[in-house]
Amino acid sequence: MQRLDYLKESPSQTAGPYVHIGTNPNWVEITGVWKDDLGLALVGPETRGERILIEGTVTDGAGAPVRDALIEIWQADADGLHNSPAETRGTADPNFVGWGRQPVAEADGTFRFETIRPGQVPYPDGRVQAPHITVWIVARGINIGLHTRLYFADEAEANAGDPLLLRIPEPARRETLIARRSERDGIPVFTFDIRIQGDNETVFLDM
Amino acid sequence: MNNSYFQRDRDWHPPALTPTYKTSVLRSPRHALLSLPTTLSEETGPVFGHDILGPLDNDLIRNFAKDGAEAIGQRIIVYGRVLDETNRPVPGALVEFWQANAGGRYRHKKESYLAALDPNFGGCGRAITDAEGRYEFRTVKPGAYPWPNGVNDWRPAHIHFSVFGHAFAQRLITQMYFEGDPMIWQCPIVKTIPDPAALDRLVAALDRNATIPMDSLAYKFDIVLRGRRSTLFENRLEGN
């Protein structure tokens, strides 16, 4: 039989406990190699859209904080456009890259992103997806990056029709992807706790 | 429009729960992943311009060294291409790498291994692939490294890689090992990979044709990211 000539994807390996040497060297006091660690700031004065804060924790199957995790987010701009050549529907806000990266705090496993509320992005069949942010977690003990999505508690109507949320077989588990809303100094704060294993385990995606 | 990406072969990648790598026990989901085709949210990804790179970003022998000094260790060049599963180059891909020094010691505040730090070695580097998907960097070969898993577990010499393709769906972190290292097959992290053919993809070959005589050995390490689907028959004419 002829062989299909596809290559196989390089297999994943854990990022390990010292991932920050490569991703956030200044944060671990390897200074002078490059000026700024990438991905720390998403929003500048020119960025369009509603400012929001994303906060949360990463916990393991014993409820303990995962103190060495690294979190990346990827999202559309305020109009639902991605700052990527693969975006086909228009030109995204040039003052919003849409990608961020933060190590969690060593003390308690918390993370925090200052960003903007994303606009809506269509599902492949044309349905509207509720506003969401792609979240990717790597750490020691995680063999392949965990991929999930953050949705917003104050978008209940959109969430109710979201094609991805509707595909989660157990409706109660949809709640694990919906960040709780509060407010601080007039800015919406969305709390997104990522539970890798156990009670209220976050839904993780194979996309 | 069909821009979706090949589904990941999760029997080829390491599973989440691999108890001989002990930290995975509490850091692996117990529920099944939710499998879906990619959407625009995953088919797009950040772009990194060459303007982020400094002249020594891919030279770990010198990028942390003081006053013209150089890092101590076996001088090597690591080079290769970033391709996708359809064998096409991935140009403009940001590749980040990090490693221990020649003695196996990481420069990290939480690291306590007694092997000495090298004052002229930081351990981080990065490159962006060219039009053919090529990258290269210069470093010293990292040493093996003991870690608290089993009583006497040692990591083989390795370099960590983080790769951004054109889509967030392609995001990948992995590790590169060195041809002929007898420690590869005793490592619980290596053994999280179930298929020996998959492990082969992470073992860089010594390439004597790429050495610099009287200067540096060379290892070739190609990285493959997920491929984009291209459906032959669709109800529209469209390139991909």
Tab-separated table of N, CA and C in Angstrom, chain A residues 8-99:
chain	number	residue	atom	x	y	z
A	8	LYS	N	4.302	13.381	11.284
A	8	LYS	CA	3.617	13.356	12.578
A	8	LYS	C	4.055	14.574	13.393
A	9	GLU	N	3.100	15.119	14.128
A	9	GLU	CA	3.418	16.257	14.995
A	9	GLU	C	4.503	15.866	16.006
A	10	SER	N	5.409	16.781	16.301
A	10	SER	CA	6.379	16.526	17.364
A	10	SER	C	5.620	16.300	18.669
A	11	PRO	N	5.944	15.225	19.396
A	11	PRO	CA	5.194	15.001	20.636
A	11	PRO	C	5.513	16.057	21.688
A	12	SER	N	4.529	16.367	22.479
A	12	SER	CA	4.683	17.331	23.572
A	12	SER	C	5.505	16.720	24.704
A	13	GLN	N	6.135	17.570	25.480
A	13	GLN	CA	6.715	17.194	26.765
A	13	GLN	C	6.383	18.301	27.762
A	14	THR	N	6.467	17.965	29.039
A	14	THR	CA	6.189	18.980	30.061
A	14	THR	C	7.109	20.198	29.901
A	15	ALA	N	6.583	21.355	30.260
A	15	ALA	CA	7.403	22.572	30.278
A	15	ALA	C	8.373	22.566	31.458
A	16	GLY	N	8.111	21.741	32.453
A	16	GLY	CA	9.009	21.620	33.595
A	16	GLY	C	8.899	22.782	34.571
A	17	PRO	N	9.609	22.672	35.704
A	17	PRO	CA	9.501	23.713	36.738
A	17	PRO	C	10.246	25.004	36.395
A	18	TYR	N	11.113	24.962	35.390
A	18	TYR	CA	11.950	26.132	35.100
A	18	TYR	C	11.599	26.766	33.762
A	19	VAL	N	10.333	26.587	33.348
A	19	VAL	CA	9.874	27.129	32.067
A	19	VAL	C	10.165	28.623	31.959
A	20	HIS	N	10.145	29.311	33.099
A	20	HIS	CA	10.312	30.777	33.072
A	20	HIS	C	11.677	31.206	32.574
A	21	ILE	N	12.680	30.325	32.652
A	21	ILE	CA	13.996	30.695	32.121
A	21	ILE	C	13.859	31.057	30.642
A	22	GLY	N	13.014	30.302	29.943
A	22	GLY	CA	12.861	30.552	28.517
A	22	GLY	C	11.789	31.559	28.178
A	23	THR	N	10.747	31.655	29.028
A	23	THR	CA	9.612	32.499	28.671
A	23	THR	C	9.605	33.824	29.424
A	24	ASN	N	10.122	33.842	30.633
A	24	ASN	CA	10.121	35.052	31.465
A	24	ASN	C	11.456	35.201	32.180
A	25	PRO	N	12.551	35.279	31.410
A	25	PRO	CA	13.870	35.287	32.063
A	25	PRO	C	14.047	36.444	33.035
A	26	ASN	N	13.523	37.614	32.706
A	26	ASN	CA	13.701	38.740	33.630
A	26	ASN	C	13.007	38.480	34.962
A	27	TRP	N	11.888	37.766	34.901
A	27	TRP	CA	11.110	37.451	36.099
A	27	TRP	C	11.887	36.531	37.033
A	28	VAL	N	12.785	35.695	36.477
A	28	VAL	CA	13.616	34.837	37.330
A	28	VAL	C	15.048	35.386	37.415
A	29	GLU	N	15.160	36.695	37.203
A	29	GLU	CA	16.414	37.419	37.446
A	29	GLU	C	17.529	37.031	36.493
A	30	ILE	N	17.165	36.562	35.303
A	30	ILE	CA	18.148	36.430	34.230
A	30	ILE	C	18.003	37.700	33.403
A	31	THR	N	18.745	38.714	33.802
A	31	THR	CA	18.548	40.029	33.194
A	31	THR	C	19.663	40.311	32.187
A	32	GLY	N	19.345	41.215	31.280
A	32	GLY	CA	20.341	41.641	30.313
A	32	GLY	C	20.382	40.814	29.047
A	33	VAL	N	19.620	39.731	28.992
A	33	VAL	CA	19.616	38.936	27.760
A	33	VAL	C	18.636	39.550	26.777
A	34	TRP	N	17.371	39.723	27.198
A	34	TRP	CA	16.497	40.596	26.434
A	34	TRP	C	15.737	41.515	27.375
A	35	LYS	N	15.260	42.610	26.794
A	35	LYS	CA	14.810	43.726	27.602
A	35	LYS	C	13.543	43.381	28.394
A	36	ASP	N	12.514	42.991	27.690
A	36	ASP	CA	11.239	42.741	28.353
A	36	ASP	C	10.781	41.318	28.086
A	37	ASP	N	10.187	40.701	29.083
A	37	ASP	CA	9.551	39.412	28.856
A	37	ASP	C	8.319	39.629	27.978
A	38	LEU	N	8.086	38.727	27.052
A	38	LEU	CA	6.978	38.885	26.103
A	38	LEU	C	5.633	38.647	26.785
A	39	GLY	N	4.632	39.385	26.357
A	39	GLY	CA	3.250	39.046	26.697
A	39	GLY	C	2.740	39.583	28.016
A	40	LEU	N	3.558	40.398	28.732
A	40	LEU	CA	3.111	40.861	30.050
A	40	LEU	C	1.995	41.906	29.941
A	41	ALA	N	2.039	42.740	28.918
A	41	ALA	CA	1.037	43.807	28.779
A	41	ALA	C	0.244	43.611	27.490
A	42	LEU	N	-1.063	43.544	27.609
A	42	LEU	CA	-1.905	43.429	26.420
A	42	LEU	C	-2.451	44.777	25.969
A	43	VAL	N	-2.686	45.659	26.934
A	43	VAL	CA	-3.454	46.867	26.665
A	43	VAL	C	-2.562	48.093	26.780
A	44	GLY	N	-2.654	48.985	25.801
A	44	GLY	CA	-1.996	50.279	25.864
A	44	GLY	C	-3.036	51.382	25.788
A	45	PRO	N	-2.585	52.643	25.869
A	45	PRO	CA	-3.553	53.750	25.871
A	45	PRO	C	-4.389	53.815	24.594
A	46	GLU	N	-3.856	53.320	23.473
A	46	GLU	CA	-4.568	53.415	22.196
A	46	GLU	C	-5.518	52.248	21.958
A	47	THR	N	-5.438	51.210	22.781
A	47	THR	CA	-6.256	50.022	22.530
A	47	THR	C	-7.736	50.355	22.657
A	48	ARG	N	-8.519	49.907	21.674
A	48	ARG	CA	-9.962	50.127	21.727
A	48	ARG	C	-10.634	49.051	22.588
A	49	GLY	N	-11.725	49.428	23.216
A	49	GLY	CA	-12.528	48.421	23.902
A	49	GLY	C	-12.637	48.639	25.400
A	50	GLU	N	-13.516	47.838	25.999
A	50	GLU	CA	-13.793	47.949	27.429
A	50	GLU	C	-12.701	47.257	28.236
A	51	ARG	N	-12.032	48.001	29.114
A	51	ARG	CA	-10.986	47.416	29.960
A	51	ARG	C	-11.601	46.451	30.965
A	52	ILE	N	-10.972	45.279	31.089
A	52	ILE	CA	-11.408	44.308	32.093
A	52	ILE	C	-10.174	43.694	32.747
A	53	LEU	N	-10.391	43.107	33.908
A	53	LEU	CA	-9.343	42.337	34.579
A	53	LEU	C	-9.767	40.878	34.616
A	54	ILE	N	-8.803	40.010	34.344
A	54	ILE	CA	-9.012	38.577	34.482
A	54	ILE	C	-8.150	38.128	35.646
A	55	GLU	N	-8.743	37.465	36.615
A	55	GLU	CA	-7.969	36.968	37.751
A	55	GLU	C	-8.382	35.535	38.049
A	56	GLY	N	-7.472	34.791	38.633
A	56	GLY	CA	-7.837	33.432	38.993
A	56	GLY	C	-6.691	32.684	39.628
A	57	THR	N	-6.956	31.421	39.881
A	57	THR	CA	-5.945	30.541	40.452
A	57	THR	C	-5.915	29.248	39.650
A	58	VAL	N	-4.805	28.561	39.743
A	58	VAL	CA	-4.696	27.223	39.168
A	58	VAL	C	-4.474	26.275	40.335
A	59	THR	N	-5.340	25.270	40.474
A	59	THR	CA	-5.180	24.315	41.578
A	59	THR	C	-5.139	22.887	41.051
A	60	ASP	N	-4.475	22.019	41.815
A	60	ASP	CA	-4.315	20.619	41.408
A	60	ASP	C	-5.397	19.748	42.037
A	61	GLY	N	-5.266	18.442	41.883
A	61	GLY	CA	-6.284	17.508	42.352
A	61	GLY	C	-6.414	17.441	43.855
A	62	ALA	N	-5.458	18.024	44.602
A	62	ALA	CA	-5.558	18.091	46.057
A	62	ALA	C	-6.027	19.466	46.512
A	63	GLY	N	-6.361	20.321	45.550
A	63	GLY	CA	-6.788	21.667	45.900
A	63	GLY	C	-5.635	22.631	46.169
A	64	ALA	N	-4.428	22.185	45.946
A	64	ALA	CA	-3.250	23.026	46.210
A	64	ALA	C	-2.947	23.886	44.984
A	65	PRO	N	-2.464	25.123	45.216
A	65	PRO	CA	-2.118	25.966	44.072
A	65	PRO	C	-0.961	25.375	43.267
A	66	VAL	N	-1.055	25.512	41.956
A	66	VAL	CA	0.026	25.080	41.068
A	66	VAL	C	0.950	26.287	40.910
A	67	ARG	N	1.967	26.340	41.754
A	67	ARG	CA	2.747	27.570	41.903
A	67	ARG	C	3.714	27.830	40.761
A	68	ASP	N	3.914	26.837	39.898
A	68	ASP	CA	4.885	27.032	38.817
A	68	ASP	C	4.228	27.025	37.435
A	69	ALA	N	2.911	27.286	37.400
A	69	ALA	CA	2.228	27.268	36.106
A	69	ALA	C	2.536	28.539	35.312
A	70	LEU	N	2.379	28.402	34.013
A	70	LEU	CA	2.495	29.524	33.088
A	70	LEU	C	1.190	29.564	32.297
A	71	ILE	N	0.579	30.739	32.212
A	71	ILE	CA	-0.711	30.866	31.541
A	71	ILE	C	-0.547	31.746	30.312
A	72	GLU	N	-1.087	31.320	29.192
A	72	GLU	CA	-1.170	32.186	28.019
A	72	GLU	C	-2.640	32.369	27.655
A	73	ILE	N	-2.971	33.582	27.163
A	73	ILE	CA	-4.313	33.814	26.644
A	73	ILE	C	-4.211	34.335	25.212
A	74	TRP	N	-5.244	34.072	24.447
A	74	TRP	CA	-5.331	34.512	23.048
A	74	TRP	C	-6.787	34.896	22.794
A	75	GLN	N	-7.011	36.062	22.235
A	75	GLN	CA	-8.390	36.530	22.107
A	75	GLN	C	-8.527	37.501	20.940
A	76	ALA	N	-9.767	37.725	20.542
A	76	ALA	CA	-10.101	38.717	19.527
A	76	ALA	C	-10.112	40.107	20.142
A	77	ASP	N	-10.115	41.125	19.280
A	77	ASP	CA	-10.199	42.509	19.750
A	77	ASP	C	-11.662	42.861	20.056
A	78	ALA	N	-11.904	44.139	20.324
A	78	ALA	CA	-13.241	44.556	20.733
A	78	ALA	C	-14.288	44.311	19.640
A	79	ASP	N	-13.842	44.259	18.394
A	79	ASP	CA	-14.769	44.004	17.287
A	79	ASP	C	-14.829	42.527	16.896
A	80	GLY	N	-14.169	41.671	17.632
A	80	GLY	CA	-14.189	40.249	17.315
A	80	GLY	C	-13.186	39.848	16.259
A	81	LEU	N	-12.187	40.687	15.997
A	81	LEU	CA	-11.167	40.375	14.988
A	81	LEU	C	-9.844	40.012	15.666
A	82	HIS	N	-9.154	39.031	15.071
A	82	HIS	CA	-7.863	38.593	15.628
A	82	HIS	C	-6.716	39.298	14.911
A	83	ASN	N	-5.714	39.652	15.674
A	83	ASN	CA	-4.528	40.278	15.094
A	83	ASN	C	-3.606	39.176	14.572
A	84	SER	N	-3.986	38.608	13.418
A	84	SER	CA	-3.316	37.432	12.868
A	84	SER	C	-3.515	37.428	11.370
A	85	PRO	N	-2.484	37.025	10.590
A	85	PRO	CA	-2.675	36.924	9.135
A	85	PRO	C	-3.786	35.948	8.747
A	86	ALA	N	-4.126	35.019	9.636
A	86	ALA	CA	-5.181	34.069	9.330
A	86	ALA	C	-6.577	34.654	9.546
A	87	GLU	N	-6.632	35.893	10.019
A	87	GLU	CA	-7.937	36.560	10.171
A	87	GLU	C	-8.387	37.029	8.796
A	88	THR	N	-9.561	36.590	8.366
A	88	THR	CA	-10.004	36.845	6.991
A	88	THR	C	-11.113	37.878	6.903
A	89	ARG	N	-11.638	38.326	8.056
A	89	ARG	CA	-12.853	39.147	7.995
A	89	ARG	C	-12.589	40.635	8.071
A	90	GLY	N	-11.359	41.034	8.287
A	90	GLY	CA	-11.076	42.452	8.411
A	90	GLY	C	-9.754	42.643	9.120
A	91	THR	N	-9.446	43.886	9.438
A	91	THR	CA	-8.168	44.197	10.083
A	91	THR	C	-8.411	44.505	11.551
A	92	ALA	N	-7.709	43.773	12.391
A	92	ALA	CA	-7.889	43.950	13.836
A	92	ALA	C	-7.261	45.258	14.304
A	93	ASP	N	-7.644	45.688	15.486
A	93	ASP	CA	-7.063	46.853	16.156
A	93	ASP	C	-5.539	46.710	16.181
A	94	PRO	N	-4.812	47.619	15.513
A	94	PRO	CA	-3.348	47.479	15.487
A	94	PRO	C	-2.705	47.685	16.854
A	95	ASN	N	-3.458	48.227	17.803
A	95	ASN	CA	-2.930	48.458	19.144
A	95	ASN	C	-3.341	47.374	20.141
A	96	PHE	N	-3.686	46.219	19.600
A	96	PHE	CA	-4.037	45.100	20.470
A	96	PHE	C	-3.547	43.817	19.820
A	97	VAL	N	-2.481	43.246	20.394
A	97	VAL	CA	-1.935	42.005	19.829
A	97	VAL	C	-2.878	40.839	20.103
A	98	GLY	N	-3.503	40.826	21.272
A	98	GLY	CA	-4.462	39.770	21.586
A	98	GLY	C	-3.865	38.573	22.286
A	99	TRP	N	-2.556	38.625	22.533
A	99	TRP	CA	-1.873	37.502	23.197
A	99	TRP	C	-1.210	37.992	24.474
